[in-house]
Short mmCIF file of C-alpha atoms in Angstrom, two decimals:
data_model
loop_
_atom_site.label_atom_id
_atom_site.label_comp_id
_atom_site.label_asym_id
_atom_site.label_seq_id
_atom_site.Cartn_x
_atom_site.Cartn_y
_atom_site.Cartn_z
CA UNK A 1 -15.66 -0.13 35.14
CA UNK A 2 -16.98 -3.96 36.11
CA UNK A 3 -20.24 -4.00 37.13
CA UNK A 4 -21.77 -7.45 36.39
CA UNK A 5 -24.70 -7.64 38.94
CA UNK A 6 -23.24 -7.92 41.84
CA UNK A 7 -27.02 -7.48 43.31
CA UNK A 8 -26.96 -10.31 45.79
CA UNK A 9 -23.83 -8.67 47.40
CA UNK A 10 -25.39 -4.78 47.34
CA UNK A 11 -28.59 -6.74 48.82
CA UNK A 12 -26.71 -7.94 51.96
CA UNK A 13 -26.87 -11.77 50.95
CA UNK A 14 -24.73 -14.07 51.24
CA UNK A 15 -24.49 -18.03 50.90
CA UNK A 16 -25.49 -19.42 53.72
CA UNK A 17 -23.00 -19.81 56.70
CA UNK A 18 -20.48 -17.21 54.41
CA UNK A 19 -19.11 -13.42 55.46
CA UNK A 20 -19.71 -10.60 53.51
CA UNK A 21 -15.92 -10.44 53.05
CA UNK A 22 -16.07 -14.24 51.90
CA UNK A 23 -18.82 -13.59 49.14
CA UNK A 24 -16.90 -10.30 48.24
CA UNK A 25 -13.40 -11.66 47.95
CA UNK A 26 -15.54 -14.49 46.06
CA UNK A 27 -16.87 -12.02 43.80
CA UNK A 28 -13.67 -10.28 43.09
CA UNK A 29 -11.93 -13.85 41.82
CA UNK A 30 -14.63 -14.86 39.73
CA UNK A 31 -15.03 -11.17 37.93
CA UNK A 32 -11.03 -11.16 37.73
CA UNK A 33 -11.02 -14.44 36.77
CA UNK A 34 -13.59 -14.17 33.61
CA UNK A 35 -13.33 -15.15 30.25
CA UNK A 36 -14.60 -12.89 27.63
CA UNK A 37 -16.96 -15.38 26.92
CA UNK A 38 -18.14 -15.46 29.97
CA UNK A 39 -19.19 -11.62 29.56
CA UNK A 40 -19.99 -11.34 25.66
CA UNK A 41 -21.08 -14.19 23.35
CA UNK A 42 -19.09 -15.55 20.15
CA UNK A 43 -20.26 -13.80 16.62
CA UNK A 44 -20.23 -10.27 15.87
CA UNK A 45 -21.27 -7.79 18.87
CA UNK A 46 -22.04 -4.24 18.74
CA UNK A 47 -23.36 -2.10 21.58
CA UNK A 48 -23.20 -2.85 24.85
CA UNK A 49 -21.04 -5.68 23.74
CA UNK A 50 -18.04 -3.30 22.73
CA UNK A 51 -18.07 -1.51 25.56
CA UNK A 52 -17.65 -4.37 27.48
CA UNK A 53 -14.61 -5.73 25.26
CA UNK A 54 -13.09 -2.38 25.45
CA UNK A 55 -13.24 -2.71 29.12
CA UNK A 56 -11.69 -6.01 30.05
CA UNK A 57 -9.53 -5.17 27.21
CA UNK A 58 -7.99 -2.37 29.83
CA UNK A 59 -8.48 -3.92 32.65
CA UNK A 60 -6.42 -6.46 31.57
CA UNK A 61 -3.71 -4.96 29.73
CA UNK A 62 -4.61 -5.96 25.76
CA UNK A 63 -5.77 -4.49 22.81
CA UNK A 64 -7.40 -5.83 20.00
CA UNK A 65 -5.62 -6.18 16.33
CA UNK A 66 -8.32 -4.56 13.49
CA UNK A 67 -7.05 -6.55 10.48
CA UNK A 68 -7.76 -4.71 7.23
CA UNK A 69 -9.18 -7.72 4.82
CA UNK A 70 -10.24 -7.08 1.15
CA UNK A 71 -11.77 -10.34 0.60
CA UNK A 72 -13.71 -13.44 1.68
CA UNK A 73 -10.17 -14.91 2.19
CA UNK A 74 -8.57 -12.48 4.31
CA UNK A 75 -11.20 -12.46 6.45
CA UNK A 76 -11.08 -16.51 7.11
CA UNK A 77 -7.33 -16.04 7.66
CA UNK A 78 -8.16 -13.18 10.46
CA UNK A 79 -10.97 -15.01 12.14
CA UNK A 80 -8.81 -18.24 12.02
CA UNK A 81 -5.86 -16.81 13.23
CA UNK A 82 -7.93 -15.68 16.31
CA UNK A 83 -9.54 -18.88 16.67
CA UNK A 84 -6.69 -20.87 17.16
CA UNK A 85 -5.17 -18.81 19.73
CA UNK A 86 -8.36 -17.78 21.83
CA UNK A 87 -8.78 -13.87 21.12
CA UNK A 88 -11.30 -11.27 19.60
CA UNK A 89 -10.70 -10.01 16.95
CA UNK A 90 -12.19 -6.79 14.54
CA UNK A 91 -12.59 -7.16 11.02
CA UNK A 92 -11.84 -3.80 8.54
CA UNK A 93 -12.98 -2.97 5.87
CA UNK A 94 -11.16 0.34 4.10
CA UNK A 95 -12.60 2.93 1.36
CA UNK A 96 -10.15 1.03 -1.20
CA UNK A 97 -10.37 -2.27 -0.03
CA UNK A 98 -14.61 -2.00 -0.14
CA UNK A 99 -14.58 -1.31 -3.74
CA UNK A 100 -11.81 -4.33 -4.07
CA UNK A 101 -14.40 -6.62 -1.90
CA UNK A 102 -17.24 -5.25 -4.56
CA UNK A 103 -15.46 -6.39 -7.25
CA UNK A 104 -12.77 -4.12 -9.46
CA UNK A 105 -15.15 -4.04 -12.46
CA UNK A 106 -17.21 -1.67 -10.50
CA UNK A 107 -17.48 1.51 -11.15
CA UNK A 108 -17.61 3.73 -7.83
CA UNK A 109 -18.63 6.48 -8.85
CA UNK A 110 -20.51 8.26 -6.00
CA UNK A 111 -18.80 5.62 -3.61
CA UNK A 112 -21.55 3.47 -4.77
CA UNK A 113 -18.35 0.11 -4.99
CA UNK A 114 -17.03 0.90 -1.85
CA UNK A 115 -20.90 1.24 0.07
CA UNK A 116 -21.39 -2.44 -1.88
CA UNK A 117 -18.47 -4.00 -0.40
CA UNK A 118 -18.13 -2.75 2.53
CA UNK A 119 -21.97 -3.71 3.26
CA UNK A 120 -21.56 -7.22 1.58
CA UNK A 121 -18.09 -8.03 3.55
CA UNK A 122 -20.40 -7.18 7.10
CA UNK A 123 -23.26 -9.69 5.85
CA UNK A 124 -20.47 -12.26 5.21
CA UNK A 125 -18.79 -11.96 8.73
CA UNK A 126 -22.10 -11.88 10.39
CA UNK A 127 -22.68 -15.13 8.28
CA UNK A 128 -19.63 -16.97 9.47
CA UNK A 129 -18.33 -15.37 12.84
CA UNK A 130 -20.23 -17.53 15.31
CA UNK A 131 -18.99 -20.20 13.77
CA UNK A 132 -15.38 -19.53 14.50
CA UNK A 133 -16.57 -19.01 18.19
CA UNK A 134 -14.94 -15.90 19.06
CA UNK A 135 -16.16 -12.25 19.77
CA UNK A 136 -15.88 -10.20 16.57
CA UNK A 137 -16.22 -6.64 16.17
CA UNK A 138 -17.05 -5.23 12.19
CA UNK A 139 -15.48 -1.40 11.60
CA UNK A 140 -14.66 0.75 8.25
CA UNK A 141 -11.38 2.30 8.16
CA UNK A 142 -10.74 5.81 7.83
CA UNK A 143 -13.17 8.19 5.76
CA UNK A 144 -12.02 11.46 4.63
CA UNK A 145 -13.96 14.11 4.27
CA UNK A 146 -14.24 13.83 0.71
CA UNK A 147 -15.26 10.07 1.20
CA UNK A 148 -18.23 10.99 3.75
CA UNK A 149 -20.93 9.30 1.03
CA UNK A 150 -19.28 6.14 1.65
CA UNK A 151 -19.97 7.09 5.15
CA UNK A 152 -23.56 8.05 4.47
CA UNK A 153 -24.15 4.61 2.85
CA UNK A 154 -22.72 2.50 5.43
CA UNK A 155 -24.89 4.17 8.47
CA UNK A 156 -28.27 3.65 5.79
CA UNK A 157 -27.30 0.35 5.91
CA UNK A 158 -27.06 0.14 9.61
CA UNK A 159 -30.10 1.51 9.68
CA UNK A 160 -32.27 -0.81 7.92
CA UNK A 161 -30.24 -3.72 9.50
CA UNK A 162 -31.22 -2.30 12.96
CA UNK A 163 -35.14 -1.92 12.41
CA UNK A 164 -35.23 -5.72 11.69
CA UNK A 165 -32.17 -6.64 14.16
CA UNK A 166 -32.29 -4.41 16.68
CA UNK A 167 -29.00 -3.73 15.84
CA UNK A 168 -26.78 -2.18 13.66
CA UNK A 169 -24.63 -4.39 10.90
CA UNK A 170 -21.16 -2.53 11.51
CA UNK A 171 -20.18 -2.64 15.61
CA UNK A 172 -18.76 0.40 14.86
CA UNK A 173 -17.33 3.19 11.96
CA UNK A 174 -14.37 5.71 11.72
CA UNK A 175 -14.61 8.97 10.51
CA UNK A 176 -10.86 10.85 9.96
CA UNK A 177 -10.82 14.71 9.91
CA UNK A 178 -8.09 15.18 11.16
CA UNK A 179 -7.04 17.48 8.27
CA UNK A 180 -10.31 19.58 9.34
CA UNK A 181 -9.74 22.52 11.44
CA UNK A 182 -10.57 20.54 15.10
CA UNK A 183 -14.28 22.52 15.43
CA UNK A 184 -15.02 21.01 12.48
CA UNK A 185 -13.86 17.94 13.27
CA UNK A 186 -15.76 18.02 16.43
CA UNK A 187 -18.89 19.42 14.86
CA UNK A 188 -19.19 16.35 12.21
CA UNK A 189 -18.57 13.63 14.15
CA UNK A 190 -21.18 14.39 16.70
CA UNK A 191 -23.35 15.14 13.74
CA UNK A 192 -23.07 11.05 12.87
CA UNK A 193 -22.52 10.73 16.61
CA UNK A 194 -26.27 11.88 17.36
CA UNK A 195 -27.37 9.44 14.73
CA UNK A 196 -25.37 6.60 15.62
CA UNK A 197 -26.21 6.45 19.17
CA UNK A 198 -30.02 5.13 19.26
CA UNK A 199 -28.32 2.03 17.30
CA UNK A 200 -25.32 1.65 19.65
CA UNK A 201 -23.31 2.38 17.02
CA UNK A 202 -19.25 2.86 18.45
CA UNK A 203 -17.50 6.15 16.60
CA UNK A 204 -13.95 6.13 16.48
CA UNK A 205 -12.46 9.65 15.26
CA UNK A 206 -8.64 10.61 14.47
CA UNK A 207 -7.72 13.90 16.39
CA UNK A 208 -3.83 15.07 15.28
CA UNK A 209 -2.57 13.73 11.85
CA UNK A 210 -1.14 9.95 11.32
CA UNK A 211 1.93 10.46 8.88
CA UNK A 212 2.31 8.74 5.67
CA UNK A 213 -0.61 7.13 3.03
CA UNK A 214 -3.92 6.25 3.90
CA UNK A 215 -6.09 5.66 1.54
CA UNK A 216 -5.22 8.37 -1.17
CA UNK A 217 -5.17 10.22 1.91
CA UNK A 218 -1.13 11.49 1.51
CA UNK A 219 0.77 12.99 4.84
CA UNK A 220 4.16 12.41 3.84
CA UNK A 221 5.36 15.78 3.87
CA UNK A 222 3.29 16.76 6.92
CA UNK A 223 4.76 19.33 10.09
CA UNK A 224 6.17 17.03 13.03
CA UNK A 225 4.39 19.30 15.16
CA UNK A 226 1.01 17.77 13.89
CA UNK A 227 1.83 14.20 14.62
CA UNK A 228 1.13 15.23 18.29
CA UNK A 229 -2.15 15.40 19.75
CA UNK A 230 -2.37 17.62 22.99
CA UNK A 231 -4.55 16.66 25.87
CA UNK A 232 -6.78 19.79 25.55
CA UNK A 233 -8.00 18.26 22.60
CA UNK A 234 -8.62 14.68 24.11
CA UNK A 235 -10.66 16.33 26.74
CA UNK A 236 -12.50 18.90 24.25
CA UNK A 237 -13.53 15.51 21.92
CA UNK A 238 -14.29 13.74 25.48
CA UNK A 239 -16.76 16.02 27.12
CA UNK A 240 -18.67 16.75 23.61
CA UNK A 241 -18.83 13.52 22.78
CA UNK A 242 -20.45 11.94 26.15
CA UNK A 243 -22.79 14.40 26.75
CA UNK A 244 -23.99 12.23 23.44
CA UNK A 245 -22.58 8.27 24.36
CA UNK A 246 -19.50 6.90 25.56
CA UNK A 247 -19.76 4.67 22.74
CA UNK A 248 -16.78 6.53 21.33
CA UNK A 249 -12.90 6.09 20.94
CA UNK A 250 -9.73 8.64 19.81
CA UNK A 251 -7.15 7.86 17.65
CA UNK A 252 -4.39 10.25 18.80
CA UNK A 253 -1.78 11.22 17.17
CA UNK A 254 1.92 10.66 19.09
CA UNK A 255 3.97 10.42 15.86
CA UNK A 256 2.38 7.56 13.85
CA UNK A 257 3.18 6.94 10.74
CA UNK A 258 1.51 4.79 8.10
CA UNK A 259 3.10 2.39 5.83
CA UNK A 260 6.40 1.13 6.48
CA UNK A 261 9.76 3.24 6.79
CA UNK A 262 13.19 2.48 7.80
CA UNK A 263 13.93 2.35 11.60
CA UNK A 264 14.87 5.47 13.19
CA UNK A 265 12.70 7.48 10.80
CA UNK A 266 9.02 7.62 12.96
CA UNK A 267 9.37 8.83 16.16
CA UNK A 268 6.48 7.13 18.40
CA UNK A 269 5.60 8.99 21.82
CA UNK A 270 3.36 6.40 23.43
CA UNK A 271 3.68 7.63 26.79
CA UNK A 272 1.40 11.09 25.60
CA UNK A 273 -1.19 8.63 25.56
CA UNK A 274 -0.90 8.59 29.40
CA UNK A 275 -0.55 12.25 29.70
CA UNK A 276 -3.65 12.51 28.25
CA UNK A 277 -5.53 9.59 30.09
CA UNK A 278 -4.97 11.61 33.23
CA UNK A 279 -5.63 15.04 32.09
CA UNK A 280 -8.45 13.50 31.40
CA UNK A 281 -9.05 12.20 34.34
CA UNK A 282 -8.32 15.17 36.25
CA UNK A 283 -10.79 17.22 34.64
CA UNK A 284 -14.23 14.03 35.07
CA UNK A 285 -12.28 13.90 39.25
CA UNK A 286 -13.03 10.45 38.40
CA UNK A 287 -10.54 7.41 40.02
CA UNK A 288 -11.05 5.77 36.71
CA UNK A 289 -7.24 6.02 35.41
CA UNK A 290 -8.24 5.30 31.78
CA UNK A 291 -11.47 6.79 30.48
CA UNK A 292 -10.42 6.81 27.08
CA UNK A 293 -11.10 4.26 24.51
CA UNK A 294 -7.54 4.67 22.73
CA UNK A 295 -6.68 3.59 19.24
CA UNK A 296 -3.22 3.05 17.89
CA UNK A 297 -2.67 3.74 14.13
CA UNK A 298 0.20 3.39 11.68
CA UNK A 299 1.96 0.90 13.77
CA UNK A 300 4.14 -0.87 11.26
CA UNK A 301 7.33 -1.27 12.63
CA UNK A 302 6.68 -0.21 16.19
CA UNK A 303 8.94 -1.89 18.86
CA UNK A 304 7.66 -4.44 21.22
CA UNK A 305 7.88 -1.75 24.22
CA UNK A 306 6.10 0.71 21.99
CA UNK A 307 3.24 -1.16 21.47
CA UNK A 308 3.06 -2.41 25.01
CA UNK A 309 3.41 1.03 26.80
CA UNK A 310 0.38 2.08 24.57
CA UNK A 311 -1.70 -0.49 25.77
CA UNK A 312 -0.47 0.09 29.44
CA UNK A 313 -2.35 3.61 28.57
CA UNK A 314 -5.40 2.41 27.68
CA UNK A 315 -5.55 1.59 23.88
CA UNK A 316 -7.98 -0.77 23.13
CA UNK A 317 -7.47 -1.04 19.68
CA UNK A 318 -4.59 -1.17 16.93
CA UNK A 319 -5.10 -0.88 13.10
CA UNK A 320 -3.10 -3.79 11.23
CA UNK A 321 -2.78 -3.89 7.22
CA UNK A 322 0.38 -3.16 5.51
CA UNK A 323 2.17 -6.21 7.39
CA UNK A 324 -0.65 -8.74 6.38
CA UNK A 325 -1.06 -7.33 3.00
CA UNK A 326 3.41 -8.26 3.08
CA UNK A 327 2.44 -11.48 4.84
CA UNK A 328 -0.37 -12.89 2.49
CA UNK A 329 1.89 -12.30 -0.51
CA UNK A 330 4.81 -14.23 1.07
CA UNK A 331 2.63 -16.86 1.27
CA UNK A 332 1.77 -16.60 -2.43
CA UNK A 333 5.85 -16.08 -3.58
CA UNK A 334 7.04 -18.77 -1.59
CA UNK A 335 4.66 -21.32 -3.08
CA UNK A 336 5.06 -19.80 -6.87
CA UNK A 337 8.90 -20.57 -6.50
CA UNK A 338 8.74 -23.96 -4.85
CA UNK A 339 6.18 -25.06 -6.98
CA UNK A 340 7.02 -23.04 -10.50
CA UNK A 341 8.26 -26.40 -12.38
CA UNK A 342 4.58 -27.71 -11.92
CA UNK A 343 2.96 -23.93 -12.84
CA UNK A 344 4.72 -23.59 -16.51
CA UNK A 345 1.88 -25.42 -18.41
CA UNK A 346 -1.39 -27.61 -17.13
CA UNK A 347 0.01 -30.74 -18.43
CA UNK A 348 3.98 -31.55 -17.90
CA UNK A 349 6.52 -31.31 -15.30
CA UNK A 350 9.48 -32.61 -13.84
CA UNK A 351 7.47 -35.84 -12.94
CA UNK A 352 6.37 -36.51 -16.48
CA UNK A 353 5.87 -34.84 -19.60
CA UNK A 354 2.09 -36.37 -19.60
CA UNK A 355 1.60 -35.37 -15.92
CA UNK A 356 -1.23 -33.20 -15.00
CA UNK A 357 -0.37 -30.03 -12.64
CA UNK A 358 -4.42 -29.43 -11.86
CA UNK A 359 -3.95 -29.70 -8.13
CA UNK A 360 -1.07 -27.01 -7.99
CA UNK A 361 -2.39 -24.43 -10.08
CA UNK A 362 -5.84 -24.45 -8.45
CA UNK A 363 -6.74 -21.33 -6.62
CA UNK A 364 -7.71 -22.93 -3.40
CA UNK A 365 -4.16 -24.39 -2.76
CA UNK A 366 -2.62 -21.23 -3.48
CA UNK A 367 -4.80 -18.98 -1.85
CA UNK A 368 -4.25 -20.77 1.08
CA UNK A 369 -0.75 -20.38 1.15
CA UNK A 370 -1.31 -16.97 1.48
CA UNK A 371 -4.00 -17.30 4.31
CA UNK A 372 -1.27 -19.53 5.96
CA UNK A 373 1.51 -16.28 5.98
CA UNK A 374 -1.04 -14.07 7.08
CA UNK A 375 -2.58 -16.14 9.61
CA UNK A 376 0.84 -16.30 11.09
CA UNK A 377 1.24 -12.50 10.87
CA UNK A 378 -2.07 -12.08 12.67
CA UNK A 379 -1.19 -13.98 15.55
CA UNK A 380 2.29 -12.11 16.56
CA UNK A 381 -0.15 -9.07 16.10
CA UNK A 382 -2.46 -10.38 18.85
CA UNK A 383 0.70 -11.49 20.79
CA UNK A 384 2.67 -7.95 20.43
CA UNK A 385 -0.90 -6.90 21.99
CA UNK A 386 -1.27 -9.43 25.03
CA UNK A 387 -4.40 -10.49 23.09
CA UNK A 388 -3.75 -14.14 23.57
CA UNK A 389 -5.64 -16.66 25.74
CA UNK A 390 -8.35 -14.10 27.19
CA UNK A 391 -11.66 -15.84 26.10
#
């Protein structure tokens, strides 16, 4: 899939004095050998940019965490986490946790909240990102049918941000229909496909149903049988779909399950994933073993070998929110009981009964607490996804 000018090689030069099999081996190192940031710059990227993320992500055997954040704080703790241990890293924004972002005294009716803060939390990434130097993609979480205005307000925005960028603010969007019949699951997405490919705009769509809560979105009771995704369906999504852009990527279903459940109760088939890679495969008589652009949701409680033999099949993405929404409030309940002599009154403690306790109830010391847990919890994400060390 690497194809980074090698011009002087197709050209017949050379350096001076050096074989063609001395500037090709050369070649080979250095591409192997690359940094992300020597491909794609720090900030938010969209476009081309993804696609090229996607692609070393496979070629090197990672995937990228999308941490679900609600607020200016979760997404500091996500970018930082990343930071500190060299990684990309995509920020999500949900239906429910856009109208959180917006504020809750919003009303949303006509997903008017959730358009706000999902459009506000973009600006503020694009604000920051760079300055964390790391690659960062922007993407809204699952829509529903019945949340497709949300949707429709998002890509308006993306839009207007491209006719004075060039660009579009979100790197990329998800639609979920997978409760639709599949034709008309197929039939919408390359509706928004069609108008999301002029901005480079990346579409990630849910084929098969993910178990569990999403969202208001309830599968709890669902058939087993639909937690499966067959590989006709990968390749019926994967032909309509690039006839458009291969600016696209399937969440499949191989017995996800969102939220978290006791062990033994989800049954994850990660090895489908590869089933369908080379059906897929088969069918372009391509030798590229991974032409999908997987994504791997409700992956709570997955094993370490689960996750990893995903990513050996070509997921290049994993959705991550119910263990940092448990991790940020860890951070909170730890400091509440260490601290909760000095949080009974503002004046008074163990200390003194005339002793101020200002600097322990402020916000910023325990809001950072919980940035601290999550951070942490970000980081074994990236980890369990060989997403460490790669820029």
């Amino acid at each position: 899939k690497f194809s980074f000018g090698l011009n002087t090689l197709i050209q017949g030069e050379q350096p001076p004095g050096q074989s063609s099999l001395f500037t090709l081996l050369y070649f080979t190192f250095t591409l192997h050998n690359m940094g992300l940031l020597d491909i794609v710059p720090a900030g938010v990227i969209t476009g081309d940019n993804v696609r090229k993320v996607f692609d070393y992500a496979q070629e090197h055997g990672f995937a990228i965490p999308a941490i679900n954040c609600t607020s200016t704080s979760t997404v500091n703790a996500a970018l930082e986490a990343a930071r500190d241990i060299k990684s990309p890293i995509i920020i999500q924004f949900s239906n429910g946790g856009s109208a959180y972002y917006a504020g809750k005294g919003l009303s949303n009716d006509g997903q008017k909240a959730s358009i706000l803060g999902a459009v506000a939390g973009a600006h503020y990434v694009r604000q920051v990102a760079a300055a964390y130097g790391i690659p960062v993609l922007i993407h809204s979480d699952h829509c529903a049918k019945k949340l497709i205005p949300w949707f429709d307000g998002m890509i308006a925005a993306d839009e207007e941000y491209f006719k004075a960028h060039g660009e579009p603010l979100f790197s990329s969007h998800m639609l979920d229909l997978s409760e639709e019949p599949k034709e008309e699951n197929i039939e919408i997405c390359l509706k928004y496909l069609k108008r999301m490919a002029p901005m480079k705009c990346l579409l990630e769509m849910e084929i098969g149903i993910t178990g569990g809560e999403e969202d208001g979105v309830n599968n709890e009771n669902v058939d087993n049988a639909s937690l499966y995704t067959q590989p006709e369906d990968i390749w019926d999504i994967y032909k309509a779909f690039s006839e458009v852009t291969d600016l696209f990527s399937i969440a499949a279903a191989f017995g996800n399950v969102h939220g978290v459940y006791s062990p033994g109760n989800v049954k994850l088939h990660p090895e489908l994933l590869g089933k369908h890679q080379k059906y897929v495969q088969q069918q372009l008589n391509t030798k590229d073993d991974k032409p999908v652009y997987f994504v791997f949701h409700g992956g709570s409680g997955s094993t370490h070998q689960e996750i990893a033999t995903a990513v050996s099949f070509g997921v290049v993405k994993m959705n991550v929110d119910t263990d940092t929404q448990w991790a940020y409030l860890v951070g909170f309940r730890n400091y509440m009981e260490a601290k909760k002599d000095y949080l009974k009154a503002q004046v008074g403690n163990p200390e003194g009964a005339n002793k101020p306790n200002k600097k322990y109830y402020d916000p910023r010391v325990f809001v950072r607490e919980g940035e601290k847990t999550m951070i942490t919890r970000v980081q074994d994400a990236c980890k369990d996804l060989g997403n460490v060390n790669v820029l």
